[in-house]
Amino acid sequence: MQVDEIEFYNRLLDFNKILYLCHRNADPDAVSSAFALAEALGGTVGLVDGCNKMAALLIDKLGIDAIDKPDPSEYDITLVVDTSTSSQLNDIKLGKYCVIDHHSTTALTENAEFYLHRNATSTAEIVFEILKCMDAPIMRRTALGLLTGIVTDTGHFKHATAETFRNVAEIVITSGVEYADVLEMMAATPQDISMRIAMLKCASRATIERIDDWLVVCSHVNSFGGAASSMFLNIGADVAFIGTERDDTIRVSGRAKREAVNAGVNLGKIMEEISSRYEGTGGGHAGAAGIDVVADMNEVLNECKERVRMILENKPNPSICESF
């Protein structure tokens, strides 16, 4: 059952032991949201399968007490944070659970006791609304976490909306934390040579297809698929699909520039539709989404590309038009 922020908060008060569970390779949006709720309501922050480097830095700098691979059966309820599919939780048995999420599509709400879903640019913004309903003070650590979650999930505000900036301004005003504090903390993230190698290998394997004035890139890599797909947008692609393989499961990470999204590309819907054909899971945002299926990687990548082709054919690229 969908509830609003006040009802979500009131329902959580019925439980003593709450597990705030983040998706595998948790990002700052998931970790900061779980941390903020745990600080305000009590409970435990859990990582189903580790976290990325920025989230690890956040945990270290803010002194977040997070446990790895928690057992949901040991808690009264599990609050699944910033997660749209069960595969992102490694299909663990949740028991009684609820959901807070911002992705355009989510498959976890069907069996949830209750859920709060908003089409915000980050889960951190939804959590901030809950804290306001509680009249909870926005402490420095909480503010630093939420702001980092917002900055990273919006691609340093590339996908931000007017509401995003309003939330950021309000967090800064109410907490006293300055935006420069967030940037300084994020700049401390160490460079990973394994990621740099992966990016170079992924680039060397890339296939580039031109659809009128649009460029769609496909490639594969052993890890860092999300980072690789974002990298291709930064160096010229309009849409990028990167495949990674884990055991028997194929993961495809997709990214699309705002111009492609405005032209009709919705990667969240594309991934959801394709995943249903393979009895897998998929979804996300219009400009950033993923899919987990058991299938041939090249087949899935090609299907993703063809779906985008059908949308973009004969549609002008605004970034090209503006150059004349």
Tab-separated table of C-alpha atoms in Angstrom, residues 85-88 91 107 251 271-272 275-276 278-283 290-293:
chain	number	residue	atom	x	y	z
A	85	THR	CA	14.284	-5.009	-7.992
A	86	SER	CA	14.885	-8.090	-5.843
A	87	SER	CA	17.971	-8.962	-7.905
A	88	GLN	CA	19.624	-5.818	-6.525
A	91	ASP	CA	17.234	-12.224	-4.053
A	107	ALA	CA	8.951	-4.259	-8.695
A	251	ARG	CA	23.852	-7.202	-16.208
A	271	MET	CA	14.880	-2.346	-19.415
A	272	GLU	CA	11.671	-3.383	-17.696
A	275	SER	CA	13.649	-8.124	-18.729
A	276	SER	CA	10.100	-9.514	-18.823
A	278	TYR	CA	13.792	-13.217	-20.242
A	279	GLU	CA	11.996	-13.569	-16.888
A	280	GLY	CA	14.609	-11.286	-15.376
A	281	THR	CA	14.468	-7.973	-13.567
A	282	GLY	CA	15.038	-4.498	-14.905
A	283	GLY	CA	14.138	-0.863	-14.501
A	290	GLY	CA	19.790	-1.566	-15.574
A	291	ILE	CA	18.719	-5.094	-16.321
A	292	ASP	CA	19.630	-8.514	-14.861
A	293	VAL	CA	18.802	-11.542	-16.998
